[in-house]
Short mmCIF file of C-alpha atoms and ligand atoms in Angstrom, two decimals:
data_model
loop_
_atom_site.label_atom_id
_atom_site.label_comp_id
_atom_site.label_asym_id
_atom_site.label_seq_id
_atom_site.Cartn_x
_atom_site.Cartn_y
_atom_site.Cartn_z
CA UNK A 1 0.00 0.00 0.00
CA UNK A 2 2.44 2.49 1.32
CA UNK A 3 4.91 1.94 -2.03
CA UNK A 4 1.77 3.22 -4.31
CA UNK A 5 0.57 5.97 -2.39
CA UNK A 6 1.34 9.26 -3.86
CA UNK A 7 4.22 10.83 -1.30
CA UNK A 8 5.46 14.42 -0.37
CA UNK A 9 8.51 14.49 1.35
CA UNK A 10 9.83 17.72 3.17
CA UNK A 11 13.07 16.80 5.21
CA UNK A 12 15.61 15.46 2.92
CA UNK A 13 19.24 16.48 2.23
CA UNK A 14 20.86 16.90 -1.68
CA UNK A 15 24.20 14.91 0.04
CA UNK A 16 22.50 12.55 1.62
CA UNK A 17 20.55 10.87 -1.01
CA UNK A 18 23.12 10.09 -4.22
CA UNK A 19 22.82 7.03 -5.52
CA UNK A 20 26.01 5.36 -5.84
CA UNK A 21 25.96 4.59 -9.63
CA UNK A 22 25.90 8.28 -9.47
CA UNK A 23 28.54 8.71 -7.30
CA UNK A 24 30.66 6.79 -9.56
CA UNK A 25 29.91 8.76 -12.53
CA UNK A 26 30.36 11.86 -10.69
CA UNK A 27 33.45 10.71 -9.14
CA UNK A 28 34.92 9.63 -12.29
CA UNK A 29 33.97 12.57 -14.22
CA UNK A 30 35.92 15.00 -12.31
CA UNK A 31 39.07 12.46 -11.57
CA UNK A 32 38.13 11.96 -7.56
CA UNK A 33 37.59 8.48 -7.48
CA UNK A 34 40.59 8.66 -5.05
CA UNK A 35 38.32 10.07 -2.14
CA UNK A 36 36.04 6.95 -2.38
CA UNK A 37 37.26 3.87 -1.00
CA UNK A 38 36.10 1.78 -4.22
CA UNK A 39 34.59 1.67 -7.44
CA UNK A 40 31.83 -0.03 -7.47
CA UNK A 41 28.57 0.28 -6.54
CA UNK A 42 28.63 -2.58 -4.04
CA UNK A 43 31.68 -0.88 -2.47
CA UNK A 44 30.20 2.85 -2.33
CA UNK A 45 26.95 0.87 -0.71
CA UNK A 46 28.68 -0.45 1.87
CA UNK A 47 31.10 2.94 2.68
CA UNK A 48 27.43 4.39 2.88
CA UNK A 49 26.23 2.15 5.87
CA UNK A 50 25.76 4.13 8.90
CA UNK A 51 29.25 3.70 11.81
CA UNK A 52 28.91 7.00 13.69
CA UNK A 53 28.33 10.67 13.70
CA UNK A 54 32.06 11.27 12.31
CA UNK A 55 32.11 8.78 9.82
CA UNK A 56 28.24 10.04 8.61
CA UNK A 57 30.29 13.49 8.35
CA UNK A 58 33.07 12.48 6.29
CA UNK A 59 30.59 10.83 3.97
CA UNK A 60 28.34 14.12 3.73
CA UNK A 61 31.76 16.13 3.34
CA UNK A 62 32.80 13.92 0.19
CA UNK A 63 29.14 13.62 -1.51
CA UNK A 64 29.83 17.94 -1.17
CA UNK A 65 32.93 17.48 -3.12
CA UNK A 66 31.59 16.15 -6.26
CA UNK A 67 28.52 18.99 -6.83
CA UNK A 68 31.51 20.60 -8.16
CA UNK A 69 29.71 22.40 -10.91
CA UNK A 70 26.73 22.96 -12.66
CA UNK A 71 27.11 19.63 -14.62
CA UNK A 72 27.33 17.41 -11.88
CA UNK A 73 24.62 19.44 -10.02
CA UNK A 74 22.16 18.98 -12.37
CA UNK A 75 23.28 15.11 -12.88
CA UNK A 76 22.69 14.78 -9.15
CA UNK A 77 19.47 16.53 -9.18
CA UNK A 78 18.47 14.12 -12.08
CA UNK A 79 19.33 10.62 -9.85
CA UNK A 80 17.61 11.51 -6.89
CA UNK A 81 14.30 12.36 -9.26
CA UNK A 82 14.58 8.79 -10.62
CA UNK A 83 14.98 7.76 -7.03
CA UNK A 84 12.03 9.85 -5.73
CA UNK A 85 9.79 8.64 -8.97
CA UNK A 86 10.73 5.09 -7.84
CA UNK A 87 9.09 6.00 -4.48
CA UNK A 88 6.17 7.25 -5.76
CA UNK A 89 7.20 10.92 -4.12
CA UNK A 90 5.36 13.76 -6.36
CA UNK A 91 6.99 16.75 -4.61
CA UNK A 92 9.89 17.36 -2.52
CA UNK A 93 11.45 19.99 -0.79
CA UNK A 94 15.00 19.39 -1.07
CA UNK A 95 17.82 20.84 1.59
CA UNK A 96 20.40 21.77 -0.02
CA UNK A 97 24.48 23.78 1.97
CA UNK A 98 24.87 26.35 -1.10
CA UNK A 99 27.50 28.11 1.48
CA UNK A 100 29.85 25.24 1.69
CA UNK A 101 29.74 24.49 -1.47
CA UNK A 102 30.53 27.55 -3.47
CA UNK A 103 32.34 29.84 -0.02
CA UNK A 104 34.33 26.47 0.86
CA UNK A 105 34.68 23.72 -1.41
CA UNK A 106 34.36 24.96 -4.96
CA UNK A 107 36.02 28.03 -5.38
CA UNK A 108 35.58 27.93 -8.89
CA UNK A 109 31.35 27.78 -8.44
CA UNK A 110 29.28 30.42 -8.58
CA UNK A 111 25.66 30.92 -7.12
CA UNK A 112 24.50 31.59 -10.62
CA UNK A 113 26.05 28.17 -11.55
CA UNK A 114 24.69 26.73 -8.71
CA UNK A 115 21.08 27.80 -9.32
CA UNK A 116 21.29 26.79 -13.06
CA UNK A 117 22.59 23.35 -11.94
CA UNK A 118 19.96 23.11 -10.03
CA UNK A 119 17.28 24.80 -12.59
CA UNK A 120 18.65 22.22 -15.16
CA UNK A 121 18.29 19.31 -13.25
CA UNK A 122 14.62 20.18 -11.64
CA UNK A 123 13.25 20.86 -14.97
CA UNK A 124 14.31 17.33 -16.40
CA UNK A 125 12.83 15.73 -13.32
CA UNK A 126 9.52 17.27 -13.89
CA UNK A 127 9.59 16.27 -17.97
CA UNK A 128 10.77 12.89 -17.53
CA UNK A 129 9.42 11.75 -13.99
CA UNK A 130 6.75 14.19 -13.77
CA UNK A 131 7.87 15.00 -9.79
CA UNK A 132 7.77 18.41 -8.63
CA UNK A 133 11.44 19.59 -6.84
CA UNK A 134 11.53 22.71 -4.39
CA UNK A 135 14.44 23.57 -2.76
CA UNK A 136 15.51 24.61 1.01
CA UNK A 137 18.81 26.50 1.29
CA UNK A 138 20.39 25.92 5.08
CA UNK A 139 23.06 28.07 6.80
CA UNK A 140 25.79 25.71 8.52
CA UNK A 141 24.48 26.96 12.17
CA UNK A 142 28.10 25.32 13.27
CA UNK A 143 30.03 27.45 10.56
CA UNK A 144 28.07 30.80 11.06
CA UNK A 145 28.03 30.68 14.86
CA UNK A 146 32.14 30.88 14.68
CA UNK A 147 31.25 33.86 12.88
CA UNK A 148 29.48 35.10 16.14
CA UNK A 149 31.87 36.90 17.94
CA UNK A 150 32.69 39.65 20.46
CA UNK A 151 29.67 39.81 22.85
CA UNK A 152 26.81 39.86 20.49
CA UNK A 153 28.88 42.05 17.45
CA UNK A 154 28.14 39.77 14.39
CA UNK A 155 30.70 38.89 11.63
CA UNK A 156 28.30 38.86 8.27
CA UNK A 157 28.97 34.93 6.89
CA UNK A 158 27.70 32.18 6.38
CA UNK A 159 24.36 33.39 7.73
CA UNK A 160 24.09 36.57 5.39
CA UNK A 161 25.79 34.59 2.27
CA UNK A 162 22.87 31.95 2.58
CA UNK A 163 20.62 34.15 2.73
CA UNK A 164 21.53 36.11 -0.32
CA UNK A 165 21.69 32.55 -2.08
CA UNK A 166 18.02 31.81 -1.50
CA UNK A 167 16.77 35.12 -2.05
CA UNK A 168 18.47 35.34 -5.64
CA UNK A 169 17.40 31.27 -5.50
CA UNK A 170 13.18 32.55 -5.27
CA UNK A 171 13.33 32.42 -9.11
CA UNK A 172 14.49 28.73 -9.06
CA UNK A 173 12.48 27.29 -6.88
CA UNK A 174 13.79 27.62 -3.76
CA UNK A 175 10.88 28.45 -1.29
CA UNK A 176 12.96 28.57 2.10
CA UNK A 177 15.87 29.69 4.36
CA UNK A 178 16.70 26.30 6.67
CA UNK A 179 19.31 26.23 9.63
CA UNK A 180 21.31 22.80 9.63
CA UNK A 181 24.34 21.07 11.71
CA UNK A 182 24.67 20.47 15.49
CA UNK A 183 22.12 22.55 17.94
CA UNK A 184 24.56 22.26 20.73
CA UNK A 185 26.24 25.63 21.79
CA UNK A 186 24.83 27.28 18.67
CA UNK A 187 20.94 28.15 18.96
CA UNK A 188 18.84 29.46 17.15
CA UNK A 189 18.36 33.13 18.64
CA UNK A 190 21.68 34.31 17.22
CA UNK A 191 20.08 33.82 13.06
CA UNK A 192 16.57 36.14 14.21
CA UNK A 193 17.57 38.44 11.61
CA UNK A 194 18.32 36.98 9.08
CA UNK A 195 15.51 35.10 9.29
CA UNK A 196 13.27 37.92 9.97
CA UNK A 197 14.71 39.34 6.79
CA UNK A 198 14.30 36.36 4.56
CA UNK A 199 10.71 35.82 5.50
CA UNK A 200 9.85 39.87 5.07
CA UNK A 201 11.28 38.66 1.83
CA UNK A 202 8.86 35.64 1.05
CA UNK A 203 11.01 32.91 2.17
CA UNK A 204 9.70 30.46 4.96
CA UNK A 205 11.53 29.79 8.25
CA UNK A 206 12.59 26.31 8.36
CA UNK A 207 15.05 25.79 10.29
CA UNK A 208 16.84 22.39 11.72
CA UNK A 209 15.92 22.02 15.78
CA UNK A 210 14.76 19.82 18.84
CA UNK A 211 16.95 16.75 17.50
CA UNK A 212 20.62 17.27 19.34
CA UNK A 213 19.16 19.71 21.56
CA UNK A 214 16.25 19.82 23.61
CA UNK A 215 12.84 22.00 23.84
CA UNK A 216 14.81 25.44 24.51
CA UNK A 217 15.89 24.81 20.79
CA UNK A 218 12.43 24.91 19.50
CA UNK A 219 11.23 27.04 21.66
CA UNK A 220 13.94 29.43 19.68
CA UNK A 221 12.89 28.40 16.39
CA UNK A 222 9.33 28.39 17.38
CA UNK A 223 9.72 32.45 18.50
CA UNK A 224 12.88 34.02 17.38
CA UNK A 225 13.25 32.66 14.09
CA UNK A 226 9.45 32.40 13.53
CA UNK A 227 9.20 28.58 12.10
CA UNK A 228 7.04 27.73 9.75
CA UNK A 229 7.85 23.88 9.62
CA UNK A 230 10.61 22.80 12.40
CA UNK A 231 13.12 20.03 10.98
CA UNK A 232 13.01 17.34 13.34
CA UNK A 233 11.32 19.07 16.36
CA UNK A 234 10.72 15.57 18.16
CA UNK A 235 12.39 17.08 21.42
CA UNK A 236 9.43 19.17 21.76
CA UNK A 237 7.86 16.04 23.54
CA UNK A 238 10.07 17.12 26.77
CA UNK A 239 7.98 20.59 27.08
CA UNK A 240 4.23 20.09 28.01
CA UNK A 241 3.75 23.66 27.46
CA UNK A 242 5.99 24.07 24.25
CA UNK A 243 3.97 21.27 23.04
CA UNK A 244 0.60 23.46 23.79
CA UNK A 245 2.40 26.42 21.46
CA UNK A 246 2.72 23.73 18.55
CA UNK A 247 -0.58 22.14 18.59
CA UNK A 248 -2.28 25.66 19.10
CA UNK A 249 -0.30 26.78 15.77
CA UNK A 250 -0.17 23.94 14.19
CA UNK A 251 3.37 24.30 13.44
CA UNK A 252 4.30 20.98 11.53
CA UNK A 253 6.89 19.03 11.94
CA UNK A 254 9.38 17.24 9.51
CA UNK A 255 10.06 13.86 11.84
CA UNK A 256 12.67 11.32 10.35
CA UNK A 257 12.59 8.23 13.06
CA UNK A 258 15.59 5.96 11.49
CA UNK A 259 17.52 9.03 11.47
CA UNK A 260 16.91 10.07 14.69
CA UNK A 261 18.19 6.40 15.87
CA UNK A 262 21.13 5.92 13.57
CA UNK A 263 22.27 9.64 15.18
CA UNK A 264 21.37 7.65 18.55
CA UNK A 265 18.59 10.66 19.86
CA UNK A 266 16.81 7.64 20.98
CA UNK A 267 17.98 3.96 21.59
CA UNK A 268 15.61 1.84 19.07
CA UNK A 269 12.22 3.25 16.39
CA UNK A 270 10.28 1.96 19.44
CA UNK A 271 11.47 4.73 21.62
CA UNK A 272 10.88 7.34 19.45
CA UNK A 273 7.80 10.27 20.11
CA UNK A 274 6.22 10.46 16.39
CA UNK A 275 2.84 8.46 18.10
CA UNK A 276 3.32 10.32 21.03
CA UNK A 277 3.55 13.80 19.37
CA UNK A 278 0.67 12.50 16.88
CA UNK A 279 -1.36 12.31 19.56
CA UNK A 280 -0.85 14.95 21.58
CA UNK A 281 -2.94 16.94 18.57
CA UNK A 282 0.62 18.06 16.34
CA UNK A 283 1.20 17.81 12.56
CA UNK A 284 3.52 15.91 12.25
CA UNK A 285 4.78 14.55 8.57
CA UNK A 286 7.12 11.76 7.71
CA UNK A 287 10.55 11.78 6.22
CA UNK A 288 14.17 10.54 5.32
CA UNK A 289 16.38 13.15 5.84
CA UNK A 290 19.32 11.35 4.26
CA UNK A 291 17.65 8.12 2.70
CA UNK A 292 21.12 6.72 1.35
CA UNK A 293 23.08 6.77 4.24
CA UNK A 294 20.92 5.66 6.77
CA UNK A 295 19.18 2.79 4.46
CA UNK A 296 16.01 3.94 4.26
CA UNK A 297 13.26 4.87 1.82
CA UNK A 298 9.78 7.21 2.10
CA UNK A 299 7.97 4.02 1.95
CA UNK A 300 10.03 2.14 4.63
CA UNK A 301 9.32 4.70 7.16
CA UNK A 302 5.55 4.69 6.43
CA UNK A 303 5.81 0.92 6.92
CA UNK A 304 7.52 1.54 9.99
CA UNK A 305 4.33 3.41 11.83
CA UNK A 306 2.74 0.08 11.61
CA UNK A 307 5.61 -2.63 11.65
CA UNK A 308 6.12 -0.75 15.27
CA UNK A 309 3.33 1.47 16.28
CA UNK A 310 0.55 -0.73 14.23
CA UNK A 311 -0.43 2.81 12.94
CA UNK A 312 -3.50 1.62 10.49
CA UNK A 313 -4.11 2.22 7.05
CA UNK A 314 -6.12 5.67 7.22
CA UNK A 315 -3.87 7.10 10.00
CA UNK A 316 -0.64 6.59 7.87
CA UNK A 317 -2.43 8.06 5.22
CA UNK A 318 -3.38 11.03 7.16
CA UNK A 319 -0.16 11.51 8.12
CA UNK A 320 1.23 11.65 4.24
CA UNK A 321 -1.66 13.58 3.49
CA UNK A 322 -0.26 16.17 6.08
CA UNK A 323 3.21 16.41 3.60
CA UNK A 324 1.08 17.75 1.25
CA UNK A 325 -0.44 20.42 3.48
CA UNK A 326 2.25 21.54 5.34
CA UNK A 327 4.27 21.84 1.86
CA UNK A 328 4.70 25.24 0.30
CA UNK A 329 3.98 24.10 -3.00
CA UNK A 330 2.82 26.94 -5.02
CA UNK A 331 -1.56 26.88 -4.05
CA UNK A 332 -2.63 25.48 -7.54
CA UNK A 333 0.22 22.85 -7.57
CA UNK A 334 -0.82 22.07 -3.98
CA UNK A 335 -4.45 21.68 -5.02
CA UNK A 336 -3.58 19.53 -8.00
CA UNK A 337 -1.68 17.08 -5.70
CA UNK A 338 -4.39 17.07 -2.98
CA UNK A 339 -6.92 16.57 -5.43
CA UNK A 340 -4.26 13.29 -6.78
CA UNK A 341 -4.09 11.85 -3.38
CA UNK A 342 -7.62 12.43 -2.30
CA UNK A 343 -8.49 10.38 -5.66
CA UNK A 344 -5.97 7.69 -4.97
CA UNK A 345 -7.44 7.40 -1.52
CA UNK A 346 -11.51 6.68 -2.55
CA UNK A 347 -9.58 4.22 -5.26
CA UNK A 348 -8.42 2.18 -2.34
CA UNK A 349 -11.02 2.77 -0.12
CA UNK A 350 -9.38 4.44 2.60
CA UNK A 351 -11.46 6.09 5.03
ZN1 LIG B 1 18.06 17.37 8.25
#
């Protein structure tokens, strides 16, 4: 059931969801087959399985390294659509680092390159897989907070640079400004305005918190940075009245369970809030985050709420039916894919 129902996913990284023919190519292409440990696909497979947090890194840090230009962008863009047709996904908001890639890795790569590497690759998606790409842009919290210096006097970088990349990005599909890396010692407060500006703007705040920090993180997100959609968010669940705030505003949030366990937030799936937070009245929407190197698929964490929770058929579909609403699709996309779902829904006879 879960493989044919039309999908939305809204938490998922560029990096984290290559396929490794792709790598290959990609690799080859631009003579770096030297930072991969093999070459074949068996051998890239197994360098993705999940050891630890620094391992996980290094792996992120080398998938950067070959969206070396505009070329290779749009080649990657064009994998993961195959991958995301495969999954029956028809939209996805995809998180993409433009800092580190054209302030840090790619000196040679512009923004403009970026974008059209991106442009290129989103527009054969939609001709040949018919699935709709949107794009998130996230500031390297970790990166920009070093730029935070001297009391409270901030050092324009990463932050500001991000920003500028998404604003010139609104043209290309990208929709929002996220906030990604490691909560701890860098929260949110310190980004307000650069949030506040992208959203006066017409960017949405989506920013990455309540996974390696608790509910102070979200509370942040929830108030200075003014979140529309909170990546992760799960840590909410430790706040009785932060979790009030969320289900009064219906803030959603983009849960990924397997990666929440394979980053060890929580000992086993079975431990994990999603039910909980279900319950408790918020939106809550599934997703991968980094489906490659955490071996997982859309579908797999759909089966998941039942395998574990014994979610039934009509309340896993409500919850995919909530990563259509909580997208920001443009209205008469969002219609079009509500009124797909809804139709693929009586077809089955879901309630
Ligand atoms: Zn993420």
């Amino acid at each position: 059931m879960v493989e044919d129902m039309p999908k939305a996913e809204l938490h998922v990284h560029l990096d984290g969801m290559l396929p490794p023919h792709t790598v290959l190519q990609l690799a080859e292409r631009n003579g770096l087959l030297d930072l991969l440990p093999g070459d074949t696909e068996e051998t890239i497979n197994r360098w993705f399985v999940f050891r630890d947090f620094f391992h996980f890194v290094e792996v992120v840090r080398v998938m950067k390294r070959l969206l070396s230009t505009a070329d290779n962008i749009a080649l990657a863009v064009y994998a993961i659509g195959q991958d995301l047709k495969a999954e029956n996904v028809r939209y996805a908001e995809v998180t993409i680092t433009p800092y580190s890639l054209v302030d840090i890795l790619h000196p040679d790569l512009t923004i403009e390159e970026l974008l059209q590497g991106l442009e290129t690759g989103r527009r054969r998606v939609r001709e040949e897989f018919g699935v709709e790409l949107r794009w998130v842009f996230d500031i390297p919290r970790n990166r920009a907070f070093a730029d935070y210096r001297n009391g409270g006097d901030y050092v324009p970088g990463a932050a500001e640079n991000t920003l500028q990349y998404a604003l010139l990005g609104r043209d290309y599909g990208v929709i929002g400004l996220g906030l990604g890396g490691n909560e701890v010692n860098a929260p949110p407060e310190a980004f307000a305005h650069v949030f506040a500006q992208a959203k006066s703007e017409g960017l949405r705040s989506l920013p990455h918190a309540g996974e390696s920090e608790g509910a102070a993180s979200v509370h942040g997100a929830m108030n200075a940075l003014q979140a529309d959609r909170i990546g992760h968010g799960v840590r909410a669940i430790e706040d009785q009245r932060l979790l009030d705030q969320l289900v009064e505003r219906q803030i959603p949030l983009e849960v990924s369970m397997t990666c929440n366990v394979y980053l060890n937030f929580y000992p086993r799936i079975e431990d994990h809030p999603l039910p909980r937070l279900d319950e408790a009245g918020v939106l809550v929407t599934v997703n991968t985050d980094d489906p490659r190197l955490i071996g997982t698929t859309l579908s797999r964490e759909y089966r998941l709420l039942k395998d574990v929770f014994g979610y039934s058929t009509s309340d896993i579909v409500r919850l995919a039916r909530n990563a259509f609403t909580a997208s920001y699709a443009e209205p008469d996309l969002k219609a079009a894919l509500l009124v797909e779902f809804d139709a693929w829904k009586v077809a089955h006879s879901i309630p």
